[in-house]
Short mmCIF file of C-alpha atoms and ligand atoms in Angstrom, two decimals:
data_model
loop_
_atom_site.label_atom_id
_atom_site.label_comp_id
_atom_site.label_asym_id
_atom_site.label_seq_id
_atom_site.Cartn_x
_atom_site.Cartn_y
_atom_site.Cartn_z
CA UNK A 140 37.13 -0.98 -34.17
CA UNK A 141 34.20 -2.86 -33.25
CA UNK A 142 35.80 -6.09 -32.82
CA UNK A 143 37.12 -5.91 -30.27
CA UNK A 144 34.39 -5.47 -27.50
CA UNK A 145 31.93 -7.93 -29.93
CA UNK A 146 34.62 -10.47 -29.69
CA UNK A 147 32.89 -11.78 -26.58
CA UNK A 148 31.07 -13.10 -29.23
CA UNK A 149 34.07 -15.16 -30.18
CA UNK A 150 33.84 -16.99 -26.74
CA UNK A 151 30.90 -18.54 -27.43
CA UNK A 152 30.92 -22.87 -28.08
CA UNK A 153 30.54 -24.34 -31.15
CA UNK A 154 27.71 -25.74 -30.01
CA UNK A 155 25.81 -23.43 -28.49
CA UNK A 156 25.57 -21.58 -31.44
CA UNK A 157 24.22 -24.46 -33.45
CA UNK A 158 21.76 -24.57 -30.81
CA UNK A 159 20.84 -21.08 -30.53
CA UNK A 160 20.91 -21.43 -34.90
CA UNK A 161 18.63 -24.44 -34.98
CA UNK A 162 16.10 -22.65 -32.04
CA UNK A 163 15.73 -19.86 -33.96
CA UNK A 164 15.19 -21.84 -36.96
CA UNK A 165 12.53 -23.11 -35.46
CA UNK A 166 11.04 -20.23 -34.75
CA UNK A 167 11.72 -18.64 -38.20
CA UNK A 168 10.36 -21.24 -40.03
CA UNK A 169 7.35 -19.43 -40.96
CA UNK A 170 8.59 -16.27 -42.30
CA UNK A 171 10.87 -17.83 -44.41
CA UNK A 172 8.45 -19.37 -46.06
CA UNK A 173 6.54 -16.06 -46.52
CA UNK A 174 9.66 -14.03 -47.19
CA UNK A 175 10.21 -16.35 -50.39
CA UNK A 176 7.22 -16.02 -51.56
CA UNK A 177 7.43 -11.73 -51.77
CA UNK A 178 10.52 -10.96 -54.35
CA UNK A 179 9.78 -7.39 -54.52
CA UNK A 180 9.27 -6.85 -50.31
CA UNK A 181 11.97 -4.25 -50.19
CA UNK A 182 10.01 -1.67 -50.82
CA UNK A 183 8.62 0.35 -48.03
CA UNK A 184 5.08 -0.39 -47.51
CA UNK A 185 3.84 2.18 -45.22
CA UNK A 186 5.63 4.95 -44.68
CA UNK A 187 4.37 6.18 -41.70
CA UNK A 188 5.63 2.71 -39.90
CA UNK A 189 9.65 3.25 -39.71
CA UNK A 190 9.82 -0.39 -38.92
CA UNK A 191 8.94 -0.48 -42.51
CA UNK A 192 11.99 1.17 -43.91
CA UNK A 193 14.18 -1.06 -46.49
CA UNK A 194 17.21 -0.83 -44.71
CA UNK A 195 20.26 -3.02 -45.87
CA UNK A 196 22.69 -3.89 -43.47
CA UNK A 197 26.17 -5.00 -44.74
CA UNK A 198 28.50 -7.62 -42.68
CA UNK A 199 30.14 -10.55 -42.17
CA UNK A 200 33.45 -11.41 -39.97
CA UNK A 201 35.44 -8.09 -40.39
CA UNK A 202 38.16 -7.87 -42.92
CA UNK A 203 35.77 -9.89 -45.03
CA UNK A 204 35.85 -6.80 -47.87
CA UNK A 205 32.91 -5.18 -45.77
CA UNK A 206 34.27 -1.80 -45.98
CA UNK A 207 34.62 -1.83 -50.08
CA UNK A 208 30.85 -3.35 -50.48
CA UNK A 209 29.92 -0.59 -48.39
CA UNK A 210 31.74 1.67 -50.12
CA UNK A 211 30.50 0.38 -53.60
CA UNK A 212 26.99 0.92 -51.97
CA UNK A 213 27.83 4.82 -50.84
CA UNK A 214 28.97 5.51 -54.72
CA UNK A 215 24.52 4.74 -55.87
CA UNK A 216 23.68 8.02 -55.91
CA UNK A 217 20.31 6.01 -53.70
CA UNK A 218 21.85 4.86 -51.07
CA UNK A 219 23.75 6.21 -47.56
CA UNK A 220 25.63 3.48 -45.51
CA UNK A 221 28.60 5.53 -44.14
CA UNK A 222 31.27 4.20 -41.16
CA UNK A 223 30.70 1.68 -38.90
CA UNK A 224 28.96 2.88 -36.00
CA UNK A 225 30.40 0.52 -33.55
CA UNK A 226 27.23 1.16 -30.90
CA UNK A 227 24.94 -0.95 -32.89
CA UNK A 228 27.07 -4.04 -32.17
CA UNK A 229 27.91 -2.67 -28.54
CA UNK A 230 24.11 -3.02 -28.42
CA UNK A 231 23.21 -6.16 -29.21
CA UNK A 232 26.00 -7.04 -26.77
CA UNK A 233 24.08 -5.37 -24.30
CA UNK A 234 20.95 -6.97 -24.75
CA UNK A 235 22.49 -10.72 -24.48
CA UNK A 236 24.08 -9.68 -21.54
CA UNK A 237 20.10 -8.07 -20.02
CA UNK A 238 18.77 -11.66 -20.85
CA UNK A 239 22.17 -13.32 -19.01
CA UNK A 240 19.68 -16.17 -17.51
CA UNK A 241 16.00 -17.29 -16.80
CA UNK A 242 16.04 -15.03 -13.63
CA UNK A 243 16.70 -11.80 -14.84
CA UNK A 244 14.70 -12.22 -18.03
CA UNK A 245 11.89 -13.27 -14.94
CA UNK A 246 12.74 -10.29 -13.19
CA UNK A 247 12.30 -7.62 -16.34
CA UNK A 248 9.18 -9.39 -17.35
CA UNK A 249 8.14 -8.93 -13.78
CA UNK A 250 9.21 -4.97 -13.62
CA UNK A 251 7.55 -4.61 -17.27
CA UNK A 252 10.19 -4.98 -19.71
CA UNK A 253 8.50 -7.57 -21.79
CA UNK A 254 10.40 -8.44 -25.36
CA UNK A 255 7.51 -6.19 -26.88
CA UNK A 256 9.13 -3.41 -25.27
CA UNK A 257 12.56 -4.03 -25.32
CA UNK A 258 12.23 -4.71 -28.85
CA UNK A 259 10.44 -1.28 -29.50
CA UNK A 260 13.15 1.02 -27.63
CA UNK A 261 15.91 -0.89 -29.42
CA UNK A 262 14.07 -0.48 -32.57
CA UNK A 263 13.58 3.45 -32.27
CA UNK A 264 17.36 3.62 -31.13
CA UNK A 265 18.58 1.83 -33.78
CA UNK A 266 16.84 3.86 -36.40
CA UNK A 267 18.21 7.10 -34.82
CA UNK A 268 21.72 5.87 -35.07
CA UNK A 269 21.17 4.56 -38.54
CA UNK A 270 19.03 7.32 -39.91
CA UNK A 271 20.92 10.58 -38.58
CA UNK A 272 24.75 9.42 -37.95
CA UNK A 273 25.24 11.25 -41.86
CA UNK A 274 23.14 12.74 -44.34
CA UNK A 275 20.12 10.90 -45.48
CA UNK A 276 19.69 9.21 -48.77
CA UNK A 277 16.72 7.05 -50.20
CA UNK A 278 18.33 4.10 -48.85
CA UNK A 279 19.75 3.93 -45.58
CA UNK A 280 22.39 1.16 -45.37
CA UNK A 281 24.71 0.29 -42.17
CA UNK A 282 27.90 -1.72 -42.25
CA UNK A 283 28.72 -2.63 -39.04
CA UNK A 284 30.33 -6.47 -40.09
CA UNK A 285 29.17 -8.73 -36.58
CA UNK A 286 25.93 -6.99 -36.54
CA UNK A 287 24.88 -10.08 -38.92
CA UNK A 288 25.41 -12.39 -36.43
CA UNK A 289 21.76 -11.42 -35.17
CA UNK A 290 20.45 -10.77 -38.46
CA UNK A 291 17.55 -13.03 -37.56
CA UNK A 292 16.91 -10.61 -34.52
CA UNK A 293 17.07 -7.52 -36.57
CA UNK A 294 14.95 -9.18 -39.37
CA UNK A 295 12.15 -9.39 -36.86
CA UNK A 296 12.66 -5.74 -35.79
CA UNK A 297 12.87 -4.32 -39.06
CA UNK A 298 10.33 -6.20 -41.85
CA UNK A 299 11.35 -5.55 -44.76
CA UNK A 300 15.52 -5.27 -44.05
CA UNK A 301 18.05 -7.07 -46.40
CA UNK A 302 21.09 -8.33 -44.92
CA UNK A 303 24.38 -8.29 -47.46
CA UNK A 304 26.56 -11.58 -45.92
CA UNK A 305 30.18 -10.74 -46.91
CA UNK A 306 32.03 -14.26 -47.78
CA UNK A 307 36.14 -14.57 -47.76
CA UNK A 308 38.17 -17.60 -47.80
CA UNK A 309 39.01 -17.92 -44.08
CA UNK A 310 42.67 -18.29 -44.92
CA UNK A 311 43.07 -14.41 -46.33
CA UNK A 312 40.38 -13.56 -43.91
CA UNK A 313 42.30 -14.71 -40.61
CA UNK A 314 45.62 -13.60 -42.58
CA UNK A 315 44.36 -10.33 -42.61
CA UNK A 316 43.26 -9.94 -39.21
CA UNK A 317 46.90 -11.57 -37.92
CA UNK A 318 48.66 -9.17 -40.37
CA UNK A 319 46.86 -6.33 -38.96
CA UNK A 320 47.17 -7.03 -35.28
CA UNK A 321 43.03 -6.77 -35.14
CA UNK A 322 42.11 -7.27 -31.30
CA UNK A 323 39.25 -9.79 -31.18
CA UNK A 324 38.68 -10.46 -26.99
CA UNK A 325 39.27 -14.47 -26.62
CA UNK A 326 41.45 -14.84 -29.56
CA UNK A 327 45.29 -14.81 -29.55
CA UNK A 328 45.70 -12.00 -32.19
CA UNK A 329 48.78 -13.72 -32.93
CA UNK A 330 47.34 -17.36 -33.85
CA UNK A 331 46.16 -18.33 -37.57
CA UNK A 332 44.78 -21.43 -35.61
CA UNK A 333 42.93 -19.45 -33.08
CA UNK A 334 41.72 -16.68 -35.81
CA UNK A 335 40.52 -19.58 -37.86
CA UNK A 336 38.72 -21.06 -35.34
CA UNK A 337 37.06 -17.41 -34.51
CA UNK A 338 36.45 -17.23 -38.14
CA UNK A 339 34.26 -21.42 -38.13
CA UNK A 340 32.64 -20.16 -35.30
CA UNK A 341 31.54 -16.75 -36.91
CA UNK A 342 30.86 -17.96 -39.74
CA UNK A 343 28.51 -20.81 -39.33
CA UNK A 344 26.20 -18.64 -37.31
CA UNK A 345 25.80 -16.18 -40.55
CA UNK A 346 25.56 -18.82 -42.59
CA UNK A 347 23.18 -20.68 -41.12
CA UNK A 348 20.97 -17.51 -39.83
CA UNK A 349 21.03 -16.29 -43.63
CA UNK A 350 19.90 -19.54 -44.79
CA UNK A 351 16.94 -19.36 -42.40
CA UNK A 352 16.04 -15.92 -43.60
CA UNK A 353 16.34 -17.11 -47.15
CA UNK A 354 17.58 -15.85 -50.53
CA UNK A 355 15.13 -13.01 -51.28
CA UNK A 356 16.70 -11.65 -47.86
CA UNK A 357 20.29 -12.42 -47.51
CA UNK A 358 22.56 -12.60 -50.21
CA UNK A 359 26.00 -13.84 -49.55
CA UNK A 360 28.45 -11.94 -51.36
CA UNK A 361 32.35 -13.74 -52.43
CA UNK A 362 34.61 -11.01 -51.87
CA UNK A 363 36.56 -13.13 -54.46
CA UNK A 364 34.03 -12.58 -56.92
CA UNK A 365 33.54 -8.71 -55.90
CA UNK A 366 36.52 -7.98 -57.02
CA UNK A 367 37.39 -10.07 -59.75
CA UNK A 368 34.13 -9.88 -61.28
CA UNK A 369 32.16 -6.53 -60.08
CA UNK A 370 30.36 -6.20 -62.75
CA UNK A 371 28.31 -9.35 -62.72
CA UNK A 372 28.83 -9.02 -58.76
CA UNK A 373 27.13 -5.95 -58.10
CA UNK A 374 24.83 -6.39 -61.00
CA UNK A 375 23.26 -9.30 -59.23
CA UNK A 376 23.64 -7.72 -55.77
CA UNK A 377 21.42 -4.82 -57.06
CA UNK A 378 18.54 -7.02 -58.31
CA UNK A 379 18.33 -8.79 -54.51
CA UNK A 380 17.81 -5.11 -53.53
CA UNK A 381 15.35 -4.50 -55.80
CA UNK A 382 16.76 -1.06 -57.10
CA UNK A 383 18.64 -0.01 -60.15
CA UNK A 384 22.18 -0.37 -60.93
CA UNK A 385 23.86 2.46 -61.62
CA UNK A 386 27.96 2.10 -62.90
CA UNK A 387 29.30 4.66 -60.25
CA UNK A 388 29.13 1.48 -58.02
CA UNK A 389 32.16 0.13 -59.80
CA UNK A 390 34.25 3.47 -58.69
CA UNK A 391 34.02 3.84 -55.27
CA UNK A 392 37.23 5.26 -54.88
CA UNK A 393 35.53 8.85 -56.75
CA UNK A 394 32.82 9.19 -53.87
CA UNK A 395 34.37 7.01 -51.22
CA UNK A 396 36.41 10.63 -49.36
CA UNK A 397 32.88 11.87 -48.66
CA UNK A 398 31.91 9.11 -46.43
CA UNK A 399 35.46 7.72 -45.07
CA UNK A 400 35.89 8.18 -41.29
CA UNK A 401 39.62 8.91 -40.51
CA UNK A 402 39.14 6.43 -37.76
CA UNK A 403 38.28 3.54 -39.88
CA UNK A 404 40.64 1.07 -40.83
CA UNK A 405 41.99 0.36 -44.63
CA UNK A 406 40.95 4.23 -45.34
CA UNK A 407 44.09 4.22 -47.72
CA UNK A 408 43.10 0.34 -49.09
CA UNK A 409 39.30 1.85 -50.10
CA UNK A 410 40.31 4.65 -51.54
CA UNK A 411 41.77 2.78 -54.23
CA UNK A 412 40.24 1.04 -57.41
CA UNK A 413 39.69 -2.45 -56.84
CA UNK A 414 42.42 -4.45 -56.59
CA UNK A 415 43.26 -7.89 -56.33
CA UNK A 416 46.22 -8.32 -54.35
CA UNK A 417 44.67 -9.19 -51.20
CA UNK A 418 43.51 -12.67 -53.24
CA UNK A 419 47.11 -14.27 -52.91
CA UNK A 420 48.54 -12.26 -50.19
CA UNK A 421 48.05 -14.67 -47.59
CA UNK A 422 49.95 -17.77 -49.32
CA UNK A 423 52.90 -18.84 -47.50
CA UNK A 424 51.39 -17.51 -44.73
CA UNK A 425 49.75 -19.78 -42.70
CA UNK A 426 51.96 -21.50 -40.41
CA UNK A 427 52.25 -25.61 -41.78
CA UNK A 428 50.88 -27.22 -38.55
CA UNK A 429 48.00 -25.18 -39.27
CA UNK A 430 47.54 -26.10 -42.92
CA UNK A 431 47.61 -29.44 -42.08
CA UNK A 432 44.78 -29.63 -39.78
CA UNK A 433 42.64 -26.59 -42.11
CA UNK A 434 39.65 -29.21 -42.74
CA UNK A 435 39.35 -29.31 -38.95
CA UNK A 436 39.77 -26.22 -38.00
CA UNK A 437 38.23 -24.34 -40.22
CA UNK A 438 35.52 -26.66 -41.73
CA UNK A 439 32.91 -23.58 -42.94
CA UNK A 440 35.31 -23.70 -45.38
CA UNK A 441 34.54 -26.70 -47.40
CA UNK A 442 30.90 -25.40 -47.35
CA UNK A 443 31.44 -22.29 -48.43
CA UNK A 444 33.19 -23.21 -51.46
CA UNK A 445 36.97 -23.05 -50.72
CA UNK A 446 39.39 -26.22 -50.53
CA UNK A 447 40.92 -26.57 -47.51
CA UNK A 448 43.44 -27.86 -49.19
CA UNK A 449 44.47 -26.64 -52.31
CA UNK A 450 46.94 -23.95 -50.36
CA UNK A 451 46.91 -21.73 -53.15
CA UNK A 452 43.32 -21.94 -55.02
CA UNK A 453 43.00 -20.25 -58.28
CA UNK A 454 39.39 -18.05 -57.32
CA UNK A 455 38.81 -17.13 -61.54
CA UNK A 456 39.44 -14.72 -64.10
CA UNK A 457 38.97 -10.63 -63.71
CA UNK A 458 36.04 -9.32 -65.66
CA UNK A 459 36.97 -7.06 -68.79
CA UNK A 460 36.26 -4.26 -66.20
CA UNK A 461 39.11 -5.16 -63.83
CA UNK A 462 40.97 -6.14 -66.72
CA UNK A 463 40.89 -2.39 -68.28
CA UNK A 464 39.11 -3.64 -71.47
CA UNK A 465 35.37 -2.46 -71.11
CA UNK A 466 34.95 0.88 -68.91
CA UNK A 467 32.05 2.31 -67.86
P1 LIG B 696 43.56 -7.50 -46.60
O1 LIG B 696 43.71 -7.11 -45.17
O2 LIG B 696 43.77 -8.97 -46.86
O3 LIG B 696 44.36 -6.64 -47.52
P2 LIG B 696 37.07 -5.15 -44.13
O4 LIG B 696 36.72 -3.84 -44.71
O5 LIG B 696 35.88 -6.05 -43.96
O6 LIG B 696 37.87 -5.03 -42.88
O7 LIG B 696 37.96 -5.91 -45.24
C1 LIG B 696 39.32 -5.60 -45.45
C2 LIG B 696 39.85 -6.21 -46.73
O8 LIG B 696 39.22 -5.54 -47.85
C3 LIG B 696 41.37 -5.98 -46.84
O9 LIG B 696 42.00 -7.25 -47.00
C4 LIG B 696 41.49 -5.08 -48.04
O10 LIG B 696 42.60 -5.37 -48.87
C5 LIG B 696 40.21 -5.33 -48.84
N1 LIG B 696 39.94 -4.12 -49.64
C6 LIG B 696 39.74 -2.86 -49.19
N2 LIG B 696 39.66 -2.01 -50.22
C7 LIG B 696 39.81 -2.75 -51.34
C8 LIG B 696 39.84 -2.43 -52.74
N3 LIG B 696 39.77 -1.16 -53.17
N4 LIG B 696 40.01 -3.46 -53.62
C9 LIG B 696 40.12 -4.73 -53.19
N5 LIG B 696 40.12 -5.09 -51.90
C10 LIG B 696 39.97 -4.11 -50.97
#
């Protein structure tokens, strides 16, 4: 997986992340502004620019429920996203590490390699990877889950992109990634309180970079409320996409072998209906010294919607989909 080499990213301060958030707030104040104003931008303007294309990329911190929005995007008969491909993330890894400090971002300016064309060659190679890693579709979609900690990067490489922010309660999310032994480099894959922290740290930088980019380009998505209530979930997820919902996308689990990779984690978990186990599996979990100190650890929580401290919150009511009542 992924994670594991991108978890440098997990290294990273608290701080300078807000600072690197609030700098490139700064500097995306602008198209925000415009990007609100277009609803209907995803929709390929010229298409003999492939900076153009509509892509969606799918992410948030892995085990987020990236995988089944993904694979609830593969069943549109529209739209391709397919595995991860690990490289894009290795790539933007890369590219901090090219830029490691004024010097050698003097020195490549110096030899030539201005941003301009450094952000044309990783451009055309990320469209390569994107467009021919499987069989092309109307949509191409790619789900690899840190990539959206740049998303402001990629929104300024690709114009008209939409960025699909998977949201989990932190508690199942770092309970999942403990549970499954998931290597993240800086984190003890053994500590809920390190996890957590990786999670805060994660999670403020999507959160913040997707408020920056603004609603008519970044969507967070509950994975709460993906699978308790698909319908209305997907229906609205669609309409941010700007392209018709079709009910296949509420049975992944018919088209889903076509596009699993047997490397991919969960492959058994996706090929199933949706479920809703994974809401409650993680109470009792958490070790107590850890619960007691959630608000401070972990306090992305609180904004995005889940009480720290109500240890086993009630997230709603399945839909009459889930519930086996309406079918479709
Ligand atoms: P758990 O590990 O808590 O079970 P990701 O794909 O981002 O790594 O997310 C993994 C989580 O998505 C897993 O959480 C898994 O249960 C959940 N998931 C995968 N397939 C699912 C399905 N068919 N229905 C509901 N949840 C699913």
């Amino acid at each position: 997986m992924q994670v594991k080499r991108t978890g440098i990213v997990a290294l990273s301060s608290f701080y300078i992340i807000a600072l690197l958030v609030i700098g490139e707030l700064l500097l995306y104040k602008d198209n925000r502004e415009s990007s609100r104003n277009k609803r209907s931008i995803f929709t390929r303007t010229n298409p003999g620019n492939e900076t153009d294309l509509p892509l969606i990329f799918v992410g948030g911190v892995p085990s987020s429920g990236t995988t089944l929005m993904r694979s609830m995007l593969d069943a549109h008969p529209d739209i391709r996203c397919s595995p991860e491909t690990r490289l894009l993330s290795w790539l933007m890894l890369e590219l901090k590490e090219w830029h490691r400090g004024e010097d050698e971002t003097h020195r490549l300016a110096e030899a030539g390699v201005v941003p301009y064309v450094l952000d044309t060659a990783v451009t055309k190679f990320m469209l390569q990877i994107i467009k021919h890693h499987s069989t092309p579709k109307s949509f191409f979609c790619n789900k690899d889950p840190l990539l959206l900690l740049d998303m402001i990067y990629l929104k300024k490489l690709f114009r008209n992109a939409k960025f699909i922010y998977m949201v989990r309660d932190g508690r199942a999310n770092a309970h999942s990634l403990v549970s499954r032994n998931v290597t993240i480099l800086g984190v003890e894959p053994t500590s809920y309180r390190t996890m957590l922290q990786f999670w805060n740290r994660a999670s403020l930088q999507m959160y913040a970079s997707c408020n920056v980019l603004g609603e008519a380009v970044c969507l967070p998505v509950h994975y709460e409320k993906l699978v308790l209530q698909p319908v209305q979930t997907t229906k609205k997820i669609f309409e941010f996409l700007d392209i018709d919902w079709n009910p296949e996308v509420l049975h992944h689990e018919r088209h889903v072998k076509e596009t699993l990779s047997q490397f991919e984690f969960l492959t058994d978990q996706v090929k199933k209906p949706i479920y809703l186990d994974a809401l409650t599996s993680w109470f009792g979990k958490i070790p107590l010294d850890v619960e007691r100190d959630m608000a401070k650890i972990a306090p992305m929580l609180k904004i995005l919607g889940y009480d720290p401290n109500n240890r086993e919150p009630n997230y709603g009511e399945p839909d009459d989909f889930v519930s086996g009542i309406v079918k479709y």
